[in-house]
Coordinates of C-alpha atoms in Angstrom, one line a residue:
Chain A
M451 CA -13.0 -25.8 -20.2
L452 CA -13.0 -22.3 -18.7
T453 CA -16.8 -22.4 -18.4
D454 CA -16.6 -25.5 -16.2
K455 CA -13.9 -24.4 -13.9
Y456 CA -14.4 -20.6 -13.7
A457 CA -18.2 -20.2 -14.1
S458 CA -18.5 -17.6 -11.3
E459 CA -15.4 -15.6 -12.4
I460 CA -16.8 -15.5 -16.0
A461 CA -20.2 -14.4 -14.8
E462 CA -18.7 -11.7 -12.7
I463 CA -16.7 -10.5 -15.7
L464 CA -19.7 -10.5 -18.0
N465 CA -21.7 -8.6 -15.4
R466 CA -19.3 -5.6 -15.7
Y467 CA -20.6 -4.7 -19.1
P468 CA -24.0 -4.2 -20.7
A469 CA -25.6 -7.5 -21.7
E470 CA -25.4 -6.7 -25.4
R471 CA -21.7 -5.7 -25.1
R472 CA -20.2 -9.0 -24.4
R473 CA -17.2 -8.2 -26.6
S474 CA -16.0 -5.9 -23.8
A475 CA -15.3 -9.1 -21.8
V476 CA -12.7 -10.3 -24.2
M477 CA -9.7 -8.7 -22.5
P478 CA -10.5 -9.8 -18.9
L479 CA -11.4 -13.2 -20.2
L480 CA -8.1 -13.4 -22.0
Y481 CA -6.3 -12.7 -18.7
L482 CA -8.4 -15.4 -17.0
A483 CA -7.6 -17.9 -19.8
Q484 CA -3.9 -17.0 -19.7
S485 CA -3.8 -17.6 -15.9
A486 CA -5.5 -20.9 -16.3
Y487 CA -3.5 -22.2 -19.3
G488 CA -0.1 -20.4 -19.0
H489 CA -0.5 -18.9 -22.5
L490 CA -3.2 -18.3 -25.1
S491 CA -3.4 -21.3 -27.3
K492 CA -5.7 -21.6 -30.2
E493 CA -8.1 -23.6 -28.0
A494 CA -8.1 -20.8 -25.3
I495 CA -8.8 -18.2 -28.0
D496 CA -11.7 -20.3 -29.3
E497 CA -13.1 -20.6 -25.8
V498 CA -13.0 -16.8 -25.2
G499 CA -14.6 -16.4 -28.7
A500 CA -17.4 -18.8 -27.8
I501 CA -18.2 -17.1 -24.4
T502 CA -18.3 -13.6 -25.9
G503 CA -19.7 -14.4 -29.4
V504 CA -16.7 -12.8 -31.0
A505 CA -15.0 -14.5 -34.0
P506 CA -11.8 -16.3 -33.0
T507 CA -9.9 -14.3 -35.6
D508 CA -10.9 -11.1 -33.8
V509 CA -9.9 -12.5 -30.4
A510 CA -6.5 -13.5 -31.9
G511 CA -6.1 -10.0 -33.2
V512 CA -6.6 -8.6 -29.6
V513 CA -4.0 -11.1 -28.4
G514 CA -1.5 -10.0 -31.0
F515 CA -2.1 -6.3 -30.4
Y516 CA -1.5 -6.2 -26.6
S517 CA 1.9 -7.0 -25.3
L518 CA 0.8 -8.6 -22.0
Y519 CA -1.1 -11.4 -23.8
H520 CA 1.1 -14.3 -25.0
D521 CA 0.2 -16.8 -27.7
H522 CA 3.2 -19.0 -27.1
A523 CA 4.5 -21.0 -24.2
A524 CA 7.5 -19.7 -22.2
G525 CA 9.0 -20.2 -18.7
K526 CA 6.7 -20.6 -15.7
R527 CA 7.2 -16.8 -15.1
R528 CA 8.0 -14.0 -17.4
V529 CA 10.4 -11.5 -15.9
Q530 CA 9.9 -8.2 -17.7
I531 CA 12.6 -5.5 -17.5
C532 CA 12.2 -1.9 -18.6
T533 CA 15.2 0.0 -20.1
D534 CA 13.3 3.0 -21.3
L535 CA 14.9 6.4 -20.9
P536 CA 14.3 7.2 -17.2
C537 CA 15.4 3.7 -16.2
A538 CA 18.3 3.8 -18.6
L539 CA 19.5 7.2 -17.1
R540 CA 19.8 5.2 -13.8
G541 CA 21.8 2.4 -15.2
A542 CA 19.2 0.0 -16.4
D543 CA 21.0 -1.1 -19.6
A544 CA 24.1 -2.3 -17.8
W545 CA 22.0 -3.7 -15.0
A546 CA 19.9 -5.7 -17.4
A547 CA 23.0 -7.1 -19.2
E548 CA 24.5 -8.2 -15.9
F549 CA 21.1 -9.8 -14.9
L550 CA 20.9 -11.8 -18.1
A551 CA 24.4 -13.0 -17.7
R552 CA 23.8 -14.1 -14.1
L553 CA 20.9 -16.2 -15.3
N554 CA 23.1 -17.7 -18.1
L555 CA 21.0 -16.1 -20.8
K556 CA 22.5 -14.8 -23.9
K557 CA 19.7 -12.5 -25.1
W558 CA 16.2 -11.3 -24.3
D559 CA 13.3 -13.8 -24.5
E560 CA 15.4 -16.8 -23.5
T561 CA 14.3 -19.1 -20.7
T562 CA 16.4 -20.3 -17.8
A563 CA 17.6 -23.9 -18.0
D564 CA 15.2 -25.0 -15.3
G565 CA 12.3 -23.6 -17.2
E566 CA 11.3 -21.2 -14.4
F567 CA 11.9 -17.8 -16.0
T568 CA 11.7 -16.2 -19.4
V569 CA 13.3 -12.7 -19.4
E570 CA 11.7 -10.2 -21.6
H571 CA 12.5 -6.6 -22.6
V572 CA 9.5 -4.4 -22.2
M573 CA 8.5 -0.8 -22.5
C574 CA 8.0 1.6 -19.6
I575 CA 6.2 0.0 -16.6
G576 CA 5.6 3.2 -14.7
A577 CA 8.3 2.8 -12.0
C578 CA 10.7 5.4 -13.4
D579 CA 11.5 6.8 -9.9
K580 CA 12.4 3.3 -8.7
A581 CA 14.8 2.1 -11.4
P582 CA 16.3 -0.4 -12.0
C583 CA 13.0 -2.3 -11.8
F584 CA 11.2 -5.3 -13.3
Q585 CA 7.9 -7.0 -13.1
V586 CA 7.0 -10.7 -12.9
Q587 CA 4.0 -11.9 -14.9
D588 CA 2.7 -15.3 -13.8
S589 CA -0.6 -17.2 -13.2
T590 CA -1.3 -14.8 -10.3
G591 CA -1.0 -11.6 -12.2
I592 CA 1.8 -9.0 -12.6
H593 CA 3.9 -7.9 -9.7
F594 CA 6.5 -5.2 -9.4
H595 CA 10.0 -5.4 -7.9
E596 CA 11.7 -2.1 -7.7
S597 CA 14.6 -0.1 -6.3
Q598 CA 14.1 2.4 -3.6
P599 CA 14.5 6.1 -4.7
D600 CA 17.6 6.4 -2.6
R601 CA 19.1 2.9 -3.2
A602 CA 19.3 0.9 -6.4
M603 CA 18.3 -2.8 -6.3
T604 CA 21.4 -4.8 -7.0
V605 CA 21.5 -7.7 -9.5
D606 CA 22.2 -10.0 -6.5
E607 CA 19.0 -8.9 -4.8
A608 CA 17.0 -9.4 -8.1
V609 CA 18.4 -12.9 -8.5
G610 CA 17.5 -13.6 -4.9
I611 CA 13.9 -12.4 -5.5
L612 CA 13.6 -14.9 -8.4
E613 CA 15.1 -17.7 -6.2
G614 CA 12.4 -16.9 -3.6
L615 CA 9.6 -17.3 -6.2
K616 CA 10.7 -20.8 -7.3
G617 CA 8.4 -23.5 -6.0
K618 CA 5.6 -21.1 -5.3
Chain B
M1459 CA 4.6 22.9 0.3
D1460 CA 3.7 21.5 3.7
Q1461 CA 1.4 18.5 4.0
G1462 CA -1.5 20.6 5.2
K1463 CA -1.6 22.3 1.8
H1464 CA -1.7 19.0 -0.2
I1465 CA -4.8 18.5 -2.2
L1466 CA -4.0 15.4 -4.2
F1467 CA -1.8 13.8 -1.5
R1468 CA -4.1 15.0 1.2
H1469 CA -4.5 11.5 2.7
R1470 CA -1.4 9.9 1.4
D1471 CA 0.5 9.7 4.6
I1472 CA -2.4 8.8 6.9
A1473 CA -2.1 5.2 8.3
N1474 CA -4.6 2.7 7.1
I1475 CA -6.2 5.2 4.6
R1476 CA -7.3 2.2 2.5
D1477 CA -9.8 1.4 5.3
L1478 CA -13.0 3.2 4.5
D1479 CA -13.6 4.1 8.2
V1480 CA -10.3 5.9 8.3
Y1481 CA -11.1 7.9 5.2
L1482 CA -14.5 8.8 6.5
A1483 CA -13.0 9.9 9.8
H1484 CA -10.9 12.4 7.7
G1485 CA -13.9 13.9 6.0
G1486 CA -14.1 11.3 3.3
F1487 CA -17.3 11.3 1.1
E1488 CA -18.6 14.5 2.6
A1489 CA -18.1 16.1 -0.8
F1490 CA -19.9 13.3 -2.6
K1491 CA -22.8 13.4 -0.1
K1492 CA -22.9 17.2 -0.4
A1493 CA -23.1 17.0 -4.2
V1494 CA -25.7 14.3 -4.4
T1495 CA -28.0 15.6 -1.6
T1496 CA -27.7 19.4 -1.9
M1497 CA -26.5 20.3 -5.4
T1498 CA -27.8 19.8 -8.9
P1499 CA -25.4 18.3 -11.5
Q1500 CA -25.2 21.8 -13.1
Q1501 CA -24.2 23.3 -9.8
V1502 CA -21.3 20.8 -9.5
I1503 CA -20.2 21.6 -13.0
D1504 CA -20.3 25.3 -12.3
E1505 CA -18.2 24.9 -9.2
V1506 CA -15.6 23.0 -11.0
K1507 CA -15.7 25.5 -13.9
N1508 CA -15.2 28.3 -11.4
A1509 CA -12.3 26.5 -9.8
G1510 CA -10.6 26.5 -13.2
L1511 CA -9.6 22.9 -12.9
R1512 CA -7.8 21.8 -16.1
G1513 CA -7.2 18.2 -17.3
R1514 CA -4.1 16.7 -15.8
G1515 CA -3.5 14.0 -18.4
G1516 CA -1.6 16.3 -20.6
A1517 CA -3.8 18.6 -22.7
G1518 CA -4.9 20.9 -19.9
F1519 CA -8.5 21.2 -21.2
P1520 CA -10.9 22.8 -18.7
T1521 CA -12.7 20.0 -16.9
G1522 CA -16.0 21.6 -16.1
L1523 CA -16.3 22.7 -19.7
K1524 CA -15.7 19.2 -20.9
W1525 CA -18.5 17.9 -18.6
S1526 CA -20.9 20.5 -20.0
F1527 CA -20.3 19.3 -23.6
L1528 CA -22.3 16.0 -23.1
T1529 CA -25.1 15.7 -25.6
K1530 CA -28.3 16.9 -24.0
D1531 CA -31.0 14.4 -23.1
S1532 CA -29.0 11.5 -24.4
F1533 CA -28.7 8.5 -21.9
P1534 CA -27.2 6.3 -20.7
R1535 CA -24.0 8.2 -20.2
Y1536 CA -20.6 6.9 -19.0
V1537 CA -17.7 8.2 -17.0
V1538 CA -14.4 6.7 -18.0
I1539 CA -11.3 7.3 -16.0
N1540 CA -8.0 7.2 -17.8
S1541 CA -5.5 5.5 -15.5
D1542 CA -3.4 4.2 -18.3
E1543 CA -0.4 6.4 -17.7
S1544 CA 2.3 4.6 -19.8
E1545 CA 4.7 7.3 -21.0
P1546 CA 8.3 7.0 -19.9
G1547 CA 8.7 9.4 -17.0
T1548 CA 5.0 9.3 -15.8
F1549 CA 4.1 7.5 -12.5
K1550 CA 1.8 9.9 -10.7
D1551 CA -1.5 8.1 -11.1
R1552 CA 0.0 5.0 -9.6
E1553 CA 0.8 6.8 -6.4
I1554 CA -2.7 8.3 -6.1
L1555 CA -4.4 5.0 -6.8
T1556 CA -2.1 3.2 -4.3
H1557 CA -1.9 5.8 -1.5
N1558 CA -5.0 7.9 -1.7
P1559 CA -7.5 5.5 -3.4
F1560 CA -10.7 6.7 -1.8
Q1561 CA -10.2 10.3 -2.6
F1562 CA -9.7 9.3 -6.3
L1563 CA -12.9 7.1 -6.1
E1564 CA -14.8 9.9 -4.5
G1565 CA -13.7 12.3 -7.3
A1566 CA -14.7 9.9 -10.0
M1567 CA -18.1 9.4 -8.3
I1568 CA -18.8 13.2 -8.1
T1569 CA -17.8 13.4 -11.8
A1570 CA -20.4 10.7 -12.5
Y1571 CA -23.1 12.7 -10.6
A1572 CA -22.2 15.9 -12.4
S1573 CA -22.4 14.0 -15.8
Q1574 CA -25.6 12.2 -14.9
A1575 CA -23.8 8.9 -15.5
N1576 CA -24.7 5.7 -13.6
T1577 CA -21.6 3.7 -14.6
I1578 CA -17.9 4.4 -14.2
Y1579 CA -15.2 2.4 -15.9
N1580 CA -11.7 3.0 -14.6
Y1581 CA -9.2 1.9 -17.3
V1582 CA -5.9 1.0 -15.6
R1583 CA -2.8 -0.2 -17.4
G1584 CA -2.3 -3.9 -17.0
E1585 CA 1.0 -3.5 -15.3
Y1586 CA -0.7 -2.0 -12.3
W1587 CA -2.2 -5.4 -11.5
D1588 CA -1.8 -5.1 -7.8
V1589 CA -3.0 -1.5 -7.8
V1590 CA -6.3 -2.6 -9.3
A1591 CA -6.6 -5.5 -6.8
G1592 CA -6.3 -2.9 -4.0
L1593 CA -8.8 -0.6 -5.7
E1594 CA -11.3 -3.4 -6.1
Q1595 CA -11.2 -4.0 -2.3
C1596 CA -12.0 -0.3 -1.8
V1597 CA -14.9 -0.5 -4.3
A1598 CA -16.2 -3.5 -2.4
Q1599 CA -16.2 -1.5 0.8
L1600 CA -18.2 1.3 -0.9
Y1601 CA -20.9 -1.1 -2.1
E1602 CA -21.1 -2.7 1.4
R1603 CA -21.6 0.7 3.0
G1604 CA -24.0 2.1 0.5
F1605 CA -21.8 4.7 -1.3
L1606 CA -22.2 2.7 -4.5
G1607 CA -25.3 0.9 -5.8
E1608 CA -28.9 1.9 -5.8
K1609 CA -30.7 4.9 -4.2
L1610 CA -27.6 6.6 -2.8
F1611 CA -28.3 8.7 0.3
G1612 CA -32.0 7.9 -0.3
T1613 CA -32.1 9.7 -3.7
E1614 CA -32.9 8.2 -7.0
F1615 CA -29.2 8.4 -8.0
K1616 CA -27.5 5.0 -8.6
L1617 CA -23.9 4.3 -9.5
D1618 CA -21.8 1.4 -10.4
F1619 CA -18.0 1.3 -10.6
Y1620 CA -15.9 -1.2 -12.6
H1621 CA -12.3 -1.6 -13.5
H1622 CA -11.0 -2.5 -16.9
R1623 CA -7.4 -3.6 -17.2
G1624 CA -5.3 -2.6 -20.2
A1625 CA -2.8 -5.1 -21.5
G1626 CA 0.4 -3.2 -22.3
A1627 CA -0.4 -0.7 -25.1
Y1628 CA 0.7 2.9 -24.6
I1629 CA -1.7 4.0 -27.3
C1630 CA -4.7 3.2 -25.1
G1631 CA -3.9 6.4 -23.1
E1632 CA -5.4 8.2 -26.1
E1633 CA -9.0 8.5 -25.2
S1634 CA -10.7 7.1 -28.3
A1635 CA -8.2 4.2 -28.4
L1636 CA -9.0 3.6 -24.7
L1637 CA -12.7 3.5 -25.5
E1638 CA -12.1 1.0 -28.3
S1639 CA -10.1 -1.1 -25.8
I1640 CA -13.0 -1.2 -23.3
E1641 CA -15.2 -2.3 -26.2
G1642 CA -12.9 -5.3 -26.6
K1643 CA -11.1 -4.2 -29.7
L1644 CA -7.6 -3.2 -30.8
G1645 CA -6.6 0.0 -29.2
Q1646 CA -6.6 2.1 -32.3
P1647 CA -7.7 5.8 -32.3
R1648 CA -11.0 6.7 -33.8
L1649 CA -11.6 9.5 -36.2
K1650 CA -12.9 12.7 -34.5
P1651 CA -15.6 14.0 -34.7
P1652 CA -17.7 12.5 -33.2
F1653 CA -16.1 13.3 -29.9
P1654 CA -16.6 11.2 -26.8
A1655 CA -19.0 13.8 -25.3
D1656 CA -21.4 12.9 -28.1
K1657 CA -20.5 9.3 -29.1
G1658 CA -18.0 7.8 -26.7
L1659 CA -18.2 4.4 -25.0
Y1660 CA -20.8 2.2 -26.8
A1661 CA -21.5 5.3 -28.9
K1662 CA -23.1 7.0 -25.8
P1663 CA -22.1 10.4 -24.3
T1664 CA -19.0 9.8 -22.3
V1665 CA -16.7 11.9 -20.1
V1666 CA -13.1 10.7 -20.2
N1667 CA -11.0 12.2 -17.4
N1668 CA -7.5 11.6 -16.1
T1669 CA -7.1 10.0 -12.6
E1670 CA -5.3 13.1 -11.2
T1671 CA -7.9 15.4 -12.6
V1672 CA -10.9 13.8 -10.8
T1673 CA -8.8 13.5 -7.6
N1674 CA -9.0 17.3 -7.3
V1675 CA -12.8 17.3 -7.3
P1676 CA -13.7 16.4 -3.7
F1677 CA -11.6 19.3 -2.4
I1678 CA -13.4 21.7 -4.8
I1679 CA -16.8 20.6 -3.9
Q1680 CA -16.1 20.5 -0.1
N1681 CA -14.2 23.9 0.1
G1682 CA -15.4 25.8 -3.0
A1683 CA -13.7 27.2 -6.1
A1684 CA -12.2 30.1 -4.3
A1685 CA -10.3 27.9 -1.8
Y1686 CA -9.0 25.8 -4.7
R1687 CA -7.7 28.9 -6.4
Q1688 CA -5.5 29.7 -3.4
N1689 CA -2.9 27.6 -5.1
G1690 CA -1.5 28.0 -8.6
T1691 CA -1.9 30.8 -11.1
E1692 CA -5.0 32.7 -12.5
K1693 CA -5.1 30.5 -15.7
S1694 CA -3.6 27.4 -14.2
P1695 CA -5.1 27.1 -10.7
G1696 CA -4.4 24.4 -8.2
T1697 CA -1.6 22.0 -7.5
K1698 CA 0.0 19.5 -9.7
L1699 CA 1.9 16.3 -9.2
F1700 CA 5.4 16.5 -10.7
C1701 CA 7.1 13.2 -11.5
L1702 CA 10.8 13.6 -11.1
S1703 CA 13.0 11.0 -12.8
G1704 CA 16.4 10.6 -14.5
H1705 CA 19.5 12.3 -13.1
I1706 CA 17.7 13.9 -10.1
Q1707 CA 19.0 13.4 -6.5
K1708 CA 15.5 12.6 -5.2
P1709 CA 13.3 10.9 -7.8
G1710 CA 9.6 10.6 -7.0
N1711 CA 6.4 12.5 -7.0
V1712 CA 6.0 15.9 -5.5
E1713 CA 2.8 17.9 -5.2
L1714 CA 3.3 21.7 -5.8
P1715 CA 1.2 24.6 -6.9
L1716 CA 1.2 25.2 -10.6
G1717 CA 3.5 28.0 -11.4
V1718 CA 6.4 26.8 -9.2
T1719 CA 9.7 27.6 -11.0
L1720 CA 11.8 24.8 -12.5
R1721 CA 14.6 25.9 -10.2
E1722 CA 12.5 25.4 -7.0
L1723 CA 11.2 22.1 -8.3
I1724 CA 14.6 20.7 -9.1
Y1725 CA 16.9 22.2 -6.4
T1726 CA 14.5 22.6 -3.4
H1727 CA 12.2 19.6 -3.8
G1728 CA 14.3 17.3 -6.0
G1729 CA 17.5 17.7 -4.1
G1730 CA 19.4 19.0 -7.2
I1731 CA 21.2 17.1 -9.9
R1732 CA 22.7 13.7 -8.9
E1733 CA 26.3 13.7 -8.0
G1734 CA 26.4 17.5 -8.2
K1735 CA 26.7 17.5 -12.0
G1736 CA 25.7 20.2 -14.4
F1737 CA 22.0 20.4 -15.6
K1738 CA 22.2 20.0 -19.4
A1739 CA 18.6 19.6 -20.5
V1740 CA 15.1 18.8 -19.3
M1741 CA 12.1 17.0 -20.7
L1742 CA 9.0 18.4 -18.9
S1743 CA 6.3 16.1 -20.3
G1744 CA 7.9 12.6 -20.5
A1745 CA 9.4 10.9 -23.6
S1746 CA 7.3 13.1 -25.9
S1747 CA 8.7 16.4 -24.7
V1748 CA 10.3 19.2 -26.4
V1749 CA 13.9 18.8 -25.1
L1750 CA 14.8 22.1 -23.5
K1751 CA 18.3 23.3 -23.0
V1752 CA 18.7 24.5 -19.4
D1753 CA 19.8 28.0 -18.7
D1754 CA 18.9 30.6 -16.0
A1755 CA 15.9 31.9 -17.9
L1756 CA 14.5 28.4 -18.1
L1757 CA 15.2 27.7 -14.5
D1758 CA 13.2 30.8 -13.6
T1759 CA 10.2 29.7 -15.8
P1760 CA 7.0 29.1 -13.8
L1761 CA 5.7 25.6 -14.5
D1762 CA 2.2 26.3 -15.5
Y1763 CA 0.5 25.6 -18.8
E1764 CA 0.9 29.1 -20.3
S1765 CA 4.5 29.8 -19.3
V1766 CA 5.8 26.4 -20.5
A1767 CA 3.9 26.9 -23.8
A1768 CA 5.6 30.3 -24.2
K1769 CA 8.9 28.4 -24.1
G1770 CA 7.7 26.3 -27.1
A1771 CA 7.1 23.2 -25.0
M1772 CA 4.2 21.7 -23.1
L1773 CA 3.8 21.0 -19.4
G1774 CA 1.7 18.0 -20.3
S1775 CA 1.5 15.5 -17.4
A1776 CA 4.5 17.2 -15.7
S1777 CA 6.7 14.1 -16.1
V1778 CA 10.0 15.8 -15.6
I1779 CA 13.0 13.8 -16.9
V1780 CA 16.3 15.4 -15.8
L1781 CA 19.4 15.1 -18.1
D1782 CA 22.8 16.0 -16.7
E1783 CA 25.9 17.2 -18.5
T1784 CA 27.1 13.7 -19.3
V1785 CA 24.1 12.9 -21.5
D1786 CA 24.4 12.5 -25.2
L1787 CA 21.1 13.7 -26.8
S1788 CA 21.5 11.3 -29.8
W1789 CA 21.3 8.4 -27.3
V1790 CA 18.3 10.0 -25.5
I1791 CA 16.5 10.2 -28.8
L1792 CA 17.4 6.6 -29.6
K1793 CA 15.6 5.6 -26.4
T1794 CA 12.5 7.7 -27.0
T1795 CA 12.2 6.7 -30.6
R1796 CA 12.6 3.0 -29.7
F1797 CA 9.6 3.5 -27.3
F1798 CA 7.3 5.2 -29.9
K1799 CA 8.3 2.8 -32.6
H1800 CA 7.2 -0.1 -30.4
E1801 CA 4.0 1.6 -29.3
S1802 CA 2.8 2.8 -32.7
C1803 CA -0.5 1.1 -33.3
G1804 CA 0.2 0.8 -37.0
K1805 CA -3.0 2.5 -38.2
C1806 CA -1.3 5.6 -39.8
T1807 CA 1.5 4.9 -42.3
P1808 CA 3.6 8.0 -41.4
C1809 CA 3.8 6.9 -37.8
R1810 CA 4.2 3.2 -38.4
E1811 CA 6.9 3.5 -41.1
G1812 CA 8.4 6.7 -39.9
T1813 CA 9.2 5.6 -36.4
Y1814 CA 10.8 2.5 -37.9
W1815 CA 13.1 4.5 -40.1
M1816 CA 13.9 7.1 -37.5
L1817 CA 15.0 4.2 -35.2
S1818 CA 17.2 2.6 -37.9
I1819 CA 19.0 5.9 -38.6
L1820 CA 19.4 6.6 -34.8
E1821 CA 20.9 3.1 -34.3
R1822 CA 23.3 3.8 -37.1
I1823 CA 24.3 7.2 -35.6
N1824 CA 24.7 5.7 -32.1
K1825 CA 26.9 2.8 -33.4
G1826 CA 29.2 5.3 -35.1
G1827 CA 28.7 4.2 -38.7
A1828 CA 26.8 7.2 -39.9
A1829 CA 27.6 10.2 -42.1
K1830 CA 26.4 13.8 -41.6
A1831 CA 23.8 13.1 -44.3
D1832 CA 22.2 10.5 -42.0
V1833 CA 21.5 13.3 -39.5
E1834 CA 19.9 15.3 -42.2
L1835 CA 17.9 12.2 -43.3
L1836 CA 16.6 11.9 -39.7
Q1837 CA 15.4 15.5 -39.8
N1838 CA 13.7 14.8 -43.1
V1839 CA 11.9 11.6 -42.0
A1840 CA 10.8 13.3 -38.8
S1841 CA 9.3 16.3 -40.7
Q1842 CA 7.3 13.8 -42.8
I1843 CA 5.6 12.3 -39.8
Q1844 CA 4.7 15.7 -38.4
N1845 CA 1.0 16.7 -38.8
K1846 CA 0.2 13.6 -40.8
C1847 CA -1.3 11.2 -38.2
L1848 CA -4.8 10.7 -36.7
C1849 CA -3.7 10.8 -33.0
P1850 CA -0.8 12.5 -31.2
L1851 CA 1.5 9.5 -31.0
G1852 CA 3.1 10.2 -34.3
E1853 CA 3.5 13.8 -33.3
F1854 CA 4.9 12.7 -29.9
S1855 CA 7.6 10.6 -31.6
V1856 CA 9.0 13.4 -33.6
T1857 CA 8.8 16.2 -31.0
P1858 CA 12.0 15.2 -29.0
V1859 CA 13.8 14.4 -32.3
L1860 CA 13.3 17.8 -33.9
A1861 CA 13.9 19.7 -30.6
S1862 CA 17.1 17.8 -30.0
L1863 CA 18.3 18.3 -33.6
K1864 CA 17.7 22.0 -33.2
A1865 CA 19.2 22.5 -29.7
F1866 CA 21.8 19.8 -29.6
R1867 CA 22.8 19.1 -33.2
G1868 CA 26.4 18.7 -32.1
D1869 CA 25.5 15.6 -30.1
F1870 CA 24.4 13.9 -33.3
D1871 CA 27.2 15.3 -35.6
A1872 CA 29.8 14.1 -33.1
H1873 CA 29.1 10.5 -34.1
T1874 CA 29.4 11.0 -37.8
A1875 CA 32.6 10.5 -39.8
D1876 CA 32.3 13.8 -41.7
G1877 CA 30.6 15.9 -39.1
A1878 CA 32.5 15.2 -35.9
P1879 CA 34.8 17.8 -34.4
K1880 CA 38.6 17.0 -34.5
T1881 CA 38.6 15.8 -30.9
A1882 CA 37.3 12.2 -30.5
P1883 CA 33.6 12.0 -29.6
K1884 CA 32.8 10.2 -26.4
K1885 CA 31.6 6.6 -27.0
A1886 CA 27.9 6.2 -27.1
A1887 CA 26.2 3.9 -24.7
V1888 CA 24.3 1.3 -26.6
A1889 CA 21.4 -0.5 -24.9
A1890 CA 21.8 -4.0 -23.8
G1891 CA 20.5 -6.4 -26.5
D1892 CA 19.2 -3.6 -28.7

C-alpha cells in the first residue's frame, strides 16, 4: 500500500493544497503510484481514489487524459521521441526510424526483447533547439537526452545512452 | 544585445547562480524586499503598468492591468504561474527556469505581493521533471532563509510557493484548463466568464501569468518603469526571448528588444539559414502560426506585437520556426495538424472531429493519392472549425492550414493527380511510423 510505504511523501503532497481540496493531490499522487508500481493498475487507481476521496472512475479519467500516465505495463523504461515540426526539420523522422531499427523494433510502442525499453512516439517535449532528442520516463521521473545546438546526437550515441541505463 | 542589457537572462551566465548566496550577491531579492517593505501593492501594480509590461505567453495582455482586475475584497487569492510551454517551437521558459531560477521566483513573489495573494502555484509541464526538481531546491533555500513563509521582512505578509507538475497535455497551457488541472481534473477549458481574476483557482480571484512575464518584474521594481522602457517600442516595451528553431544556423534562445527586425534576428543573431539555403517561410509563434512567405518587406518588419499583427500574424510567444527553400508546406501542415489533433481535449466537436479529418486529408495529400478536390475539402473543413470552439486550440489548428493554403497553394496541388504541374513533384517526406 502506498500509505504504508510513502506516508511522508503523501503527507507532503496533501500539504501543498487546501485541506478541503484533496482532489488537487490526484496528479502528484498518480506520479508517486506510477513510480512505485511501474504503471497505474486498477489497484493503484483505487488507492489514489481512497487517499483523496475521489471516485476511482474520476481518477481513471485523469489517467486516460494525460499522456504521461500509463494504465498498462511496458518495458522498464519508456523512451519517448519527439518528431514534431521543429525536430522533424532537423531530421528527427529518419533519425527515429533508424533508432527503432537499431533496437530491432518494427514500430512505435514496441518493447526491446530484453524488456528494458519501450519506445514511444510523443508530442513536443520542449527541446526544439536540441533536436533530435528524446526523454526517458522511469521510476525516477523523466530525463532529457538531447543534441547540442551545433552538433546532432547520433543514433549510436543514443543507443549508447540506453546501454548505460541498463542495470541502474 | 550585450549581456549587460539582458533583463531576462541577466543572471544566466553567472556561475553557481542556483546558489541563493550568489544570487543575493548580484542584487537578488532587493526588488522583492523593496516591494514588501516600502511599497503598497497598488504602487507595485502602478509601476508595472507604467512599464507597459505585456504578457509573454502569447496574448500580449498588459500585465499590470490584469493584476488590477482581481475582484475587490475577495480573499484568499492565488497567483498561478503558467510554465506549461508545450507548443512545438517554444522552449524559452525552460531556459529561464533552469538558468535563472531565482529571478523567476522573485518575479512570481512580487506578483503575489501585488495581488495580495499568499500562495503561488507554478504549473510546469511534466516533461520538465528535472527542472522542477531544481526549482524545488531553490524554493527550499528561500524558506530556510526567510524569503518565503510567515512574517516576511518582519511584516504581516506571508507567502507559500508550490509546484504542480502537468502530465503531457498541451491544452493545460490554456489558463482555465490549467486551473482545472491543478484542481485534479481533466485539463478542459472552462466557459468564460467568469474570468480567473474573479473566479479562478478554487473559484477564488486568481492571477495567471506566464513564466517569462513575471521574470521581468524584479528589474521593473528595482530600476523603475522608465529604465524598463529603454528597450523595445512605445507599445511593446522591454525585451523578449526569441526561440529559434528549424532550419536556422544557430538554434536556441536569444533575448532582444521587442521591435528587432526579422532580418537582424535571423541573420545577425541566428547565424542565417542553415547550409546557406534560401529563406522560404517563417512561423513566428510556433506551430499555431500564420505561415508567412519571406520577402524583403517581411525581413524588415519589426518584431513587436503591433507590427506583426499588421502583417496578419501574431508575435505570440515569439517561437520562430525557420523554413528553408526545400520545405514543402503540405508536409509542414501535416506535422502541425498531427500535433493539434493529438492535443485536442475533445470537448468541442469542431476541434475534436475537424482536426481528425484535416489530418486524414493531409495524409492522403502527402502520400500522393489525392485529387485537387481534396485540397478544397481541406480548406472547407478548416473553415468549419474556425470561430466555433471554446478555447484557442481549435483556432490554432486551422491558422497554419489556411495561411499555407493561401500563400503556398502550389505545394498542396503539386501532390494531386489533377492539380500538379507537368514537371514531377518532389517526393514528400513521410514521417516514420505515421
